[in-house]
Each structure stands twice: as C-alpha cells, then as structure tokens.
Amino acid sequence: MPPEELNLQLMQLDNASSDPQFGLIEWILQENKITLCPYLSELFSFETNDINQTHTEWIGLDHPDDVEPVNKLRKDLLEGKITYILYESRKMCRDGQWRWFRVRGKIKEIDSLTGKPLRAITICTEISKFKEAEQKLARMEALYSEVNKIKESN
C-alpha cells in the first residue's frame, strides 16, 4: 500500500476516535420505566421527545442481530447473576440509521427484602465511527493478506 494511502487511513482512524457521544439512562425496573438524558431522548426514534420512556420501547430499538445476546445479559442482570454489564449493540435512531453503542450498566439499588434489583444506571456511548474504522481496517488487513499471498506464490 502506498504511504499516502496508509497515512489517509490512519488519519481516518484518528478522526473516528476524536468525538464520541454519550448519555445516561436510569432504569426503574418495577415500573418498566427509563429516563434518558436529553441527548439520548433526541437521538432515538421514540414517538415523543420525552425523556421518560418505557423499557419495552427501549429494547424495541435493538437491531435484530443484537436482540438475543443483549436480552441474555439483561436477564442475567435481573436475576442477580451479574451486577454489571458491558456490551456493544446497534440501536435504531430517529434519522432512520442503525448506530453502534457501547453500553455500560450497573445495578444501583436492590430491594432489601427480596434481593431483587430496583434501579440501574447505564452509560450509553455512541461508537459508530469506531466500528466503521474497525471495518475499514479489517478490509485493509484482508487485502494486505491477499497481496502477500500473491507475492509469496510468485
């Protein structure tokens, strides 16, 4: 690969990491309610811009390929098998685009009588630019590998 093309790819990777967006979500489990920060409320494709939504609406924004693994983590969290989650998944946004997010969540309040979680806090960081850069890098590595195979066979 010519040095100019490699430098361009490195600049694109650097630009992808310079401006992540994030927001906070509070999940009140017994009420099936989430409260989003204004940034997330405006970003996602809820029927209203209200910061208060149902958890059912929130999980309805999950990409079909991400539903099963994310639901498994949520189930483990609700059953007390884990108290902290970290995963990456796609959500449908108001602009009609699937965007990637890194989600970190933790149970913050547990019912003293039942031991069941009552409230969780989540930080949701948009990582779409990082994912695009990863995909470009993977394509470049595959191309580089193919070129090396051709060189070695000659």
Backbone as a printed PyTorch tensor [residue, N CA C, xyz], in Angstrom:
tensor([[[  0.8510,  -1.1760,   0.0000],
         [  0.0000,   0.0000,   0.0000],
         [  0.8930,   1.2350,   0.0000]],

        [[  0.6040,   2.1880,  -0.8720],
         [  1.4120,   3.4190,  -0.9110],
         [  1.3350,   4.1660,   0.4150]],

        [[  2.4400,   4.8290,   0.8080],
         [  2.4430,   5.5590,   2.0900],
         [  1.3360,   6.5960,   2.1960]],

        [[  1.0000,   7.2600,   1.0640],
         [ -0.0530,   8.2890,   1.1070],
         [ -1.3950,   7.6710,   1.4900]],

        [[ -1.6790,   6.4800,   0.9510],
         [ -2.9490,   5.8180,   1.2530],
         [ -2.9790,   5.3480,   2.7040]],

        [[ -1.8410,   4.8410,   3.1860],
         [ -1.7590,   4.4050,   4.5730],
         [ -1.9440,   5.5900,   5.5140]],

        [[ -1.3110,   6.7360,   5.1990],
         [ -1.4790,   7.9300,   6.0340],
         [ -2.9260,   8.3910,   6.0580]],

        [[ -3.6100,   8.3200,   4.9150],
         [ -5.0250,   8.6960,   4.8540],
         [ -5.8550,   7.7840,   5.7510]],

        [[ -5.5880,   6.4870,   5.6890],
         [ -6.3290,   5.5410,   6.5240],
         [ -6.0740,   5.8140,   8.0080]],

        [[ -4.8320,   6.1040,   8.3730],
         [ -4.5180,   6.3970,   9.7770],
         [ -5.2050,   7.6780,  10.2410]],

        [[ -5.2620,   8.7010,   9.3760],
         [ -5.9710,   9.9360,   9.7260],
         [ -7.4540,   9.6690,   9.9290]],

        [[ -8.0420,   8.8120,   9.0970],
         [ -9.4620,   8.4910,   9.2520],
         [ -9.7020,   7.7750,  10.5750]],

        [[ -8.7970,   6.8620,  10.9470],
         [ -8.9320,   6.1710,  12.2270],
         [ -8.8190,   7.1560,  13.3820]],

        [[ -7.8850,   8.0910,  13.2830],
         [ -7.7110,   9.0890,  14.3200],
         [ -8.9440,   9.9710,  14.4450]],

        [[ -9.5060,  10.4090,  13.3190],
         [-10.7120,  11.2410,  13.3410],
         [-11.8890,  10.4900,  13.9430]],

        [[-11.9570,   9.1860,  13.7210],
         [-13.0700,   8.3990,  14.2410],
         [-13.0540,   8.3590,  15.7540]],

        [[-11.8840,   8.5090,  16.3660],
         [-11.8110,   8.3820,  17.8220],
         [-11.8780,   9.7160,  18.5480]],

        [[-12.0370,  10.8080,  17.8220],
         [-11.9050,  12.1140,  18.4570],
         [-13.1820,  12.6580,  19.0950]],

        [[-14.3710,  12.1240,  18.7780],
         [-15.5840,  12.7700,  19.2650],
         [-16.6830,  11.7750,  19.6120]],

        [[-16.4810,  10.9200,  20.6180],
         [-17.5740,  10.0160,  20.9790],
         [-18.6880,  10.7760,  21.6980]],

        [[-19.9030,  10.3410,  21.5120],
         [-21.0610,  10.9230,  22.1860],
         [-21.5640,   9.9270,  23.2230]],

        [[-22.0380,  10.4360,  24.3510],
         [-22.5450,   9.5320,  25.3610],
         [-23.7010,  10.1740,  26.1190]],

        [[-24.4440,   9.3220,  26.7940],
         [-25.5510,   9.8020,  27.5950],
         [-25.8730,   8.8260,  28.7050]],

        [[-26.6620,   9.2730,  29.6490],
         [-27.0310,   8.4670,  30.8110],
         [-28.4890,   8.0220,  30.7310]],

        [[-28.7230,   6.8450,  31.2730],
         [-30.0710,   6.2790,  31.3400],
         [-30.2690,   5.7170,  32.7440]],

        [[-31.4230,   6.0320,  33.3240],
         [-31.8160,   5.4130,  34.5950],
         [-32.9570,   4.4550,  34.2900]],

        [[-32.8660,   3.2470,  34.8200],
         [-33.8680,   2.2100,  34.5900],
         [-34.5210,   1.8660,  35.9260]],

        [[-35.8220,   2.1570,  36.0540],
         [-36.6000,   1.7810,  37.2440],
         [-37.3180,   0.4780,  36.8800]],

        [[-36.8200,  -0.6210,  37.3930],
         [-37.2430,  -1.9320,  36.9170],
         [-38.7070,  -2.2400,  37.1880]],

        [[-39.1880,  -2.0120,  38.4030],
         [-40.5670,  -2.3690,  38.7390],
         [-41.5920,  -1.5840,  37.9220]],

        [[-41.2140,  -0.4080,  37.4760],
         [-42.1310,   0.4330,  36.7090],
         [-41.9520,   0.2750,  35.2010]],

        [[-40.9760,  -0.5380,  34.7730],
         [-40.6690,  -0.7100,  33.3530],
         [-40.3830,   0.6460,  32.7080]],

        [[-39.7170,   1.5370,  33.4580],
         [-39.5220,   2.9120,  33.0200],
         [-38.0390,   3.2250,  32.9070]],

        [[-37.6940,   3.9640,  31.8630],
         [-36.3490,   4.5030,  31.7660],
         [-36.4460,   6.0180,  31.6390]],

        [[-35.4330,   6.6870,  32.1450],
         [-35.3010,   8.1230,  31.9830],
         [-33.9810,   8.3600,  31.2770]],

        [[-34.0640,   9.0150,  30.1280],
         [-32.8770,   9.2760,  29.3230],
         [-32.4360,  10.7170,  29.4920]],

        [[-31.1480,  10.9440,  29.2970],
         [-30.6900,  12.3240,  29.2350],
         [-31.2420,  12.9380,  27.9430]],

        [[-31.3020,  14.2530,  27.8330],
         [-31.8650,  14.8870,  26.6310],
         [-31.1700,  14.4660,  25.3320]],

        [[-29.8460,  14.2930,  25.3610],
         [-29.1160,  13.8750,  24.1510],
         [-29.6740,  12.5660,  23.6040]],

        [[-29.8400,  11.5770,  24.4670],
         [-30.3410,  10.2730,  24.0170],
         [-31.8110,  10.3470,  23.6310]],

        [[-32.5890,  11.1250,  24.3550],
         [-34.0080,  11.2650,  24.0220],
         [-34.1950,  11.7970,  22.6100]],

        [[-33.3800,  12.7590,  22.2190],
         [-33.4780,  13.3250,  20.8760],
         [-32.9090,  12.3990,  19.8140]],

        [[-31.9600,  11.5660,  20.1870],
         [-31.2760,  10.7030,  19.2260],
         [-32.1300,   9.5210,  18.7820]],

        [[-32.8660,   8.9240,  19.7130],
         [-33.5720,   7.6850,  19.3970],
         [-34.9680,   7.9380,  18.8470]],

        [[-35.4910,   6.9130,  18.1680],
         [-36.7490,   7.0580,  17.4270],
         [-37.9760,   6.7210,  18.2680]],

        [[-38.0750,   7.3290,  19.4430],
         [-39.2820,   7.2010,  20.2350],
         [-40.3750,   8.0540,  19.6120]],

        [[-41.6190,   7.7560,  19.9480],
         [-42.7310,   8.5350,  19.3940],
         [-42.7230,   9.9760,  19.8710]],

        [[-42.1880,  10.2050,  21.0600],
         [-42.1010,  11.5760,  21.5800],
         [-40.6560,  11.8640,  21.9490]],

        [[-40.3450,  13.1230,  22.1750],
         [-39.0030,  13.5030,  22.6340],
         [-38.8830,  13.4310,  24.1470]],

        [[-39.9110,  12.9400,  24.8120],
         [-39.9300,  12.8810,  26.2570],
         [-38.7370,  12.0740,  26.7670]],

        [[-38.1340,  12.5280,  27.8590],
         [-37.0080,  11.7920,  28.4270],
         [-37.4770,  10.5310,  29.1610]],

        [[-38.7670,  10.4490,  29.4550],
         [-39.3150,   9.2670,  30.1190],
         [-39.9500,   8.3470,  29.0810]],

        [[-39.4540,   7.1140,  29.0280],
         [-39.9410,   6.1190,  28.0820],
         [-40.0910,   4.8010,  28.8350]],

        [[-40.7020,   3.8300,  28.1850],
         [-40.7560,   2.5130,  28.8170],
         [-39.5350,   1.7170,  28.3960]],

        [[-39.1520,   0.8050,  29.2390],
         [-38.0380,  -0.0770,  28.8980],
         [-38.3970,  -0.9310,  27.6870]],

        [[-39.6640,  -1.2670,  27.5480],
         [-40.1280,  -2.0360,  26.3920],
         [-39.8440,  -1.2700,  25.1000]],

        [[-40.1030,   0.0470,  25.0980],
         [-39.7960,   0.8590,  23.9190],
         [-38.2930,   0.8720,  23.6440]],

        [[-37.5000,   0.9630,  24.7050],
         [-36.0440,   0.9970,  24.5850],
         [-35.5130,  -0.2790,  23.9230]],

        [[-35.9570,  -1.4250,  24.3920],
         [-35.4410,  -2.6680,  23.8080],
         [-35.9990,  -2.9000,  22.4070]],

        [[-37.1080,  -2.2400,  22.0850],
         [-37.6590,  -2.3340,  20.7420],
         [-36.7880,  -1.6480,  19.6900]],

        [[-35.8180,  -0.8560,  20.1320],
         [-34.9090,  -0.1800,  19.2120],
         [-33.6770,  -1.0220,  18.8760]],

        [[-33.5340,  -2.1930,  19.5330],
         [-32.3720,  -3.0510,  19.2980],
         [-32.3680,  -3.6250,  17.8880]],

        [[-31.1900,  -3.7090,  17.3100],
         [-31.0170,  -4.3430,  15.9960],
         [-31.3690,  -5.8270,  16.1370]],

        [[-32.0580,  -6.4190,  15.1580],
         [-32.4660,  -7.8210,  15.2590],
         [-31.3140,  -8.7880,  15.5680]],

        [[-30.1280,  -8.5210,  15.0390],
         [-28.9870,  -9.4020,  15.2990],
         [-28.4470,  -9.2770,  16.7180]],

        [[-28.8180,  -8.2160,  17.4180],
         [-28.2950,  -7.9790,  18.7650],
         [-29.2810,  -8.3620,  19.8600]],

        [[-30.5230,  -8.6490,  19.4990],
         [-31.5790,  -8.8770,  20.4940],
         [-31.2270, -10.0310,  21.4370]],

        [[-30.8830, -11.1830,  20.9010],
         [-30.6620, -12.3620,  21.7430],
         [-29.5130, -12.1880,  22.7470]],

        [[-28.3100, -11.7660,  22.3080],
         [-27.2370, -11.6210,  23.2980],
         [-27.5010, -10.5190,  24.3240]],

        [[-28.1250,  -9.4270,  23.9010],
         [-28.4110,  -8.3350,  24.8360],
         [-29.4840,  -8.7660,  25.8360]],

        [[-30.5190,  -9.4600,  25.3650],
         [-31.5550,  -9.9400,  26.2820],
         [-30.9900, -10.9200,  27.3040]],

        [[-30.0170, -11.7230,  26.9080],
         [-29.3720, -12.6670,  27.8390],
         [-28.6740, -11.8820,  28.9510]],

        [[-27.9660, -10.8250,  28.5870],
         [-27.3040, -10.0090,  29.6070],
         [-28.3200,  -9.3500,  30.5360]],

        [[-29.3910,  -8.8120,  29.9630],
         [-30.4260,  -8.1770,  30.7910],
         [-31.0410,  -9.1860,  31.7540]],

        [[-31.2990, -10.3860,  31.2560],
         [-31.8890, -11.4350,  32.0900],
         [-30.9440, -11.7860,  33.2430]],

        [[-29.6530, -11.9480,  32.9300],
         [-28.6700, -12.2560,  33.9710],
         [-28.5960, -11.1330,  35.0030]],

        [[-28.7080,  -9.8970,  34.5540],
         [-28.6960,  -8.7520,  35.4610],
         [-29.9160,  -8.7830,  36.3800]],

        [[-31.0910,  -9.0290,  35.8040],
         [-32.3250,  -9.0590,  36.5970],
         [-32.3500, -10.2210,  37.5840]],

        [[-31.7130, -11.3230,  37.2230],
         [-31.6890, -12.4910,  38.1100],
         [-30.5760, -12.4190,  39.1470]],

        [[-29.8000, -11.3460,  39.1060],
         [-28.7320, -11.1910,  40.0850],
         [-27.4920, -12.0140,  39.7870]],

        [[-27.4140, -12.6290,  38.6160],
         [-26.2240, -13.4090,  38.2580],
         [-25.0330, -12.4980,  38.0150]],

        [[-25.3250, -11.2850,  37.5700],
         [-24.2940, -10.2670,  37.3680],
         [-24.8310,  -8.9430,  37.9000]],

        [[-23.9240,  -8.0520,  38.2620],
         [-24.3560,  -6.7330,  38.7390],
         [-23.8760,  -5.6280,  37.8140]],

        [[-23.1230,  -5.9980,  36.7800],
         [-22.5440,  -5.0190,  35.8650],
         [-22.6070,  -5.5920,  34.4520]],

        [[-22.9710,  -4.7580,  33.4830],
         [-22.9750,  -5.2230,  32.0890],
         [-22.1490,  -4.2680,  31.2350]],

        [[-21.5460,  -4.8350,  30.2130],
         [-20.8040,  -4.0680,  29.2180],
         [-20.9830,  -4.7970,  27.9020]],

        [[-21.5580,  -4.1100,  26.9290],
         [-21.7530,  -4.7300,  25.6190],
         [-21.8250,  -3.6530,  24.5520]],

        [[-21.7060,  -4.0960,  23.3000],
         [-21.8660,  -3.2220,  22.1520],
         [-23.0380,  -3.7360,  21.3340]],

        [[-23.8850,  -2.8050,  20.9070],
         [-25.0250,  -3.1930,  20.0800],
         [-25.4780,  -1.9970,  19.2530]],

        [[-26.3610,  -2.2970,  18.3190],
         [-26.9040,  -1.2600,  17.4500],
         [-28.3160,  -0.9040,  17.8930]],

        [[-28.6440,   0.3700,  17.7250],
         [-29.9830,   0.8760,  18.0230],
         [-30.4790,   1.6850,  16.8310]],

        [[-31.7880,   1.6470,  16.6100],
         [-32.4040,   2.4630,  15.5580],
         [-32.5330,   3.8880,  16.0790]],

        [[-32.0390,   4.8280,  15.3100],
         [-32.1000,   6.2370,  15.6900],
         [-33.1730,   6.9630,  14.8970]],

        [[-33.5150,   8.1360,  15.3680],
         [-34.5860,   8.9410,  14.7800],
         [-34.3600,   9.2210,  13.2980]],

        [[-33.0870,   9.3160,  12.8950],
         [-32.7820,   9.6060,  11.4890],
         [-32.8940,   8.3730,  10.5930]],

        [[-33.3450,   7.2430,  11.1620],
         [-33.5220,   6.0210,  10.3800],
         [-32.2640,   5.1910,  10.2360]],

        [[-31.2000,   5.5880,  10.8970],
         [-29.9260,   4.8860,  10.8090],
         [-29.7140,   3.9840,  12.0110]],

        [[-29.0800,   2.8350,  11.7520],
         [-28.6070,   1.9950,  12.8560],
         [-27.2820,   2.5760,  13.2940]],

        [[-27.1360,   2.8350,  14.5860],
         [-25.8750,   3.3330,  15.1250],
         [-25.3980,   2.3920,  16.2200]],

        [[-24.0980,   2.2750,  16.3140],
         [-23.4660,   1.4160,  17.3200],
         [-23.3090,   2.1690,  18.6320]],

        [[-23.5320,   1.4350,  19.7390],
         [-23.3540,   1.9960,  21.0750],
         [-22.6360,   0.9970,  21.9660]],

        [[-21.7960,   1.5200,  22.8310],
         [-21.2100,   0.7190,  23.9070],
         [-22.0310,   1.0570,  25.1410]],

        [[-22.5630,   0.0340,  25.7600],
         [-23.4590,   0.2120,  26.8960],
         [-22.7980,  -0.3760,  28.1390]],

        [[-22.7030,   0.4560,  29.1740],
         [-22.1800,   0.0190,  30.4690],
         [-23.2680,   0.2870,  31.4960]],

        [[-23.6270,  -0.7320,  32.2290],
         [-24.6890,  -0.5480,  33.2060],
         [-24.3970,  -1.2630,  34.4990]],

        [[-25.0140,  -0.7720,  35.5430],
         [-24.7990,  -1.3420,  36.8630],
         [-26.0550,  -1.1820,  37.7030]],

        [[-26.3570,  -2.2060,  38.4730],
         [-27.4510,  -2.1290,  39.4410],
         [-27.0300,  -1.1540,  40.5410]],

        [[-27.8960,  -0.1930,  40.8120],
         [-27.5940,   0.8180,  41.8260],
         [-28.4440,   0.6930,  43.0800]],

        [[-29.5380,  -0.0550,  42.9810],
         [-30.4030,  -0.1980,  44.1520],
         [-31.0430,  -1.5790,  44.1300]],

        [[-31.0140,  -2.2370,  45.3050],
         [-31.5700,  -3.5860,  45.4360],
         [-32.5780,  -3.5760,  46.5740]],

        [[-33.7070,  -4.2520,  46.3790],
         [-34.7360,  -4.3760,  47.4230],
         [-34.1560,  -5.1820,  48.5770]],

        [[-34.1660,  -4.6050,  49.7720],
         [-33.5600,  -5.2720,  50.9330],
         [-34.3280,  -6.5240,  51.3580]],

        [[-35.6180,  -6.6080,  51.0470],
         [-36.4060,  -7.7770,  51.4280],
         [-36.2930,  -8.9190,  50.4190]],

        [[-36.4040,  -8.5840,  49.1480],
         [-36.4130,  -9.6350,  48.1250],
         [-35.0470,  -9.8780,  47.4860]],

        [[-34.1480,  -8.9060,  47.5960],
         [-32.8450,  -9.0300,  46.9580],
         [-32.8750,  -8.7690,  45.4560]],

        [[-34.0380,  -8.3520,  44.9670],
         [-34.1710,  -8.0870,  43.5310],
         [-33.7310,  -6.6540,  43.2160]],

        [[-33.1780,  -6.4750,  42.0230],
         [-32.7580,  -5.1240,  41.6360],
         [-33.9610,  -4.2110,  41.4240]],

        [[-33.8070,  -2.9630,  41.8630],
         [-34.8630,  -1.9580,  41.7110],
         [-34.5080,  -0.8960,  40.6800]],

        [[-33.2170,  -0.5330,  40.6230],
         [-32.8070,   0.5820,  39.7840],
         [-31.4200,   0.3130,  39.2260]],

        [[-31.2470,   0.6660,  37.9560],
         [-29.9440,   0.5390,  37.3060],
         [-29.6080,   1.8470,  36.6090]],

        [[-28.3210,   2.1040,  36.4810],
         [-27.8230,   3.2690,  35.7680],
         [-26.9720,   2.7530,  34.6110]],

        [[-27.1410,   3.3770,  33.4500],
         [-26.4240,   2.9640,  32.2510],
         [-25.7850,   4.1720,  31.5860]],

        [[-24.5790,   3.9790,  31.1010],
         [-23.9140,   4.9710,  30.2540],
         [-23.9050,   4.3940,  28.8520]],

        [[-24.3970,   5.1700,  27.9230],
         [-24.5470,   4.7370,  26.5310],
         [-23.6740,   5.6480,  25.6620]],

        [[-22.6230,   5.0920,  25.0580],
         [-21.6730,   5.8660,  24.2610],
         [-21.7930,   5.4770,  22.7970]],

        [[-21.9950,   6.4510,  21.9340],
         [-22.0450,   6.1360,  20.5080],
         [-20.6430,   5.8200,  20.0060]],

        [[-20.5190,   4.6790,  19.3240],
         [-19.2100,   4.2330,  18.8230],
         [-19.2640,   3.9140,  17.3320]],

        [[-20.2260,   4.4610,  16.6210],
         [-20.3840,   4.1520,  15.2000],
         [-19.1110,   4.4450,  14.4080]],

        [[-18.4670,   5.5680,  14.6730],
         [-17.2400,   5.9090,  13.9470],
         [-16.1460,   4.8860,  14.2120]],

        [[-16.0670,   4.4040,  15.4520],
         [-15.0710,   3.3830,  15.7820],
         [-15.3530,   2.0900,  15.0110]],

        [[-16.6220,   1.7120,  14.9500],
         [-16.9970,   0.4880,  14.2480],
         [-16.6970,   0.5970,  12.7550]],

        [[-16.9780,   1.7590,  12.1660],
         [-16.6570,   1.9690,  10.7570],
         [-15.1520,   1.8550,  10.5300]],

        [[-14.3690,   2.4370,  11.4430],
         [-12.9160,   2.3620,  11.3260],
         [-12.4300,   0.9200,  11.4660]],

        [[-13.0190,   0.1590,  12.3880],
         [-12.6730,  -1.2630,  12.5400],
         [-12.9370,  -2.0370,  11.2560]],

        [[-14.0840,  -1.7620,  10.6380],
         [-14.4250,  -2.4570,   9.3970],
         [-13.4570,  -2.0990,   8.2820]],

        [[-13.0870,  -0.8320,   8.1740],
         [-12.1130,  -0.4200,   7.1600],
         [-10.7740,  -1.0860,   7.4070]],

        [[-10.3580,  -1.1240,   8.6520],
         [ -9.0860,  -1.7530,   8.9960],
         [ -9.1130,  -3.2450,   8.6650]],

        [[-10.2140,  -3.9150,   8.9640],
         [-10.3340,  -5.3440,   8.6550],
         [-10.2530,  -5.5790,   7.1460]],

        [[-10.9010,  -4.7020,   6.3600],
         [-10.8170,  -4.8290,   4.9020],
         [ -9.3900,  -4.6050,   4.4140]],

        [[ -8.7180,  -3.6270,   4.9990],
         [ -7.3340,  -3.3620,   4.6200],
         [ -6.4300,  -4.5500,   4.9590]],

        [[ -6.6210,  -5.1190,   6.1440],
         [ -5.8170,  -6.2740,   6.5500],
         [ -6.0710,  -7.4650,   5.6380]],

        [[ -7.3140,  -7.6830,   5.2480],
         [ -7.6320,  -8.7890,   4.3450],
         [ -6.9840,  -8.5670,   2.9840]],

        [[ -7.0360,  -7.3510,   2.4980],
         [ -6.4160,  -7.0280,   1.2150],
         [ -4.9050,  -7.1980,   1.2930]],

        [[ -4.3210,  -6.7350,   2.3600],
         [ -2.8750,  -6.8710,   2.5710],
         [ -2.4740,  -8.3470,   2.6110]],

        [[ -3.2600,  -9.1520,   3.2870],
         [ -3.0040, -10.5920,   3.3640],
         [ -3.0700, -11.2370,   1.9810]],

        [[ -4.0590, -10.8580,   1.1950],
         [ -4.1930, -11.3920,  -0.1710],
         [ -3.0010, -11.0010,  -1.0400]],

        [[ -2.5710,  -9.7370,  -0.9290],
         [ -1.4200,  -9.2730,  -1.6990],
         [ -0.1740, -10.0660,  -1.3060]],

        [[  0.0120, -10.2980,  -0.0170],
         [  1.1690, -11.0800,   0.4420],
         [  1.1230, -12.5060,  -0.0680]],

        [[ -0.0540, -13.1100,  -0.1130],
         [ -0.1900, -14.4720,  -0.6350],
         [  0.2110, -14.5230,  -2.1010]],

        [[ -0.2140, -13.5190,  -2.8620],
         [  0.1280, -13.4550,  -4.2880],
         [  1.6350, -13.2860,  -4.4570]],

        [[  2.2400, -12.4080,  -3.6490],
         [  3.6960, -12.1870,  -3.7210],
         [  4.4490, -13.4710,  -3.3910]],

        [[  3.9990, -14.1840,  -2.3510],
         [  4.6790, -15.4030,  -1.9260],
         [  4.5510, -16.5190,  -2.9530]],

        [[  3.4670, -16.5390,  -3.6770],
         [  3.2730, -17.6060,  -4.6690],
         [  4.0510, -17.3520,  -5.9590]],

        [[  4.5360, -16.1350,  -6.1520],
         [  5.3170, -15.8170,  -7.3580],
         [  6.7590, -16.0390,  -7.1550]]])
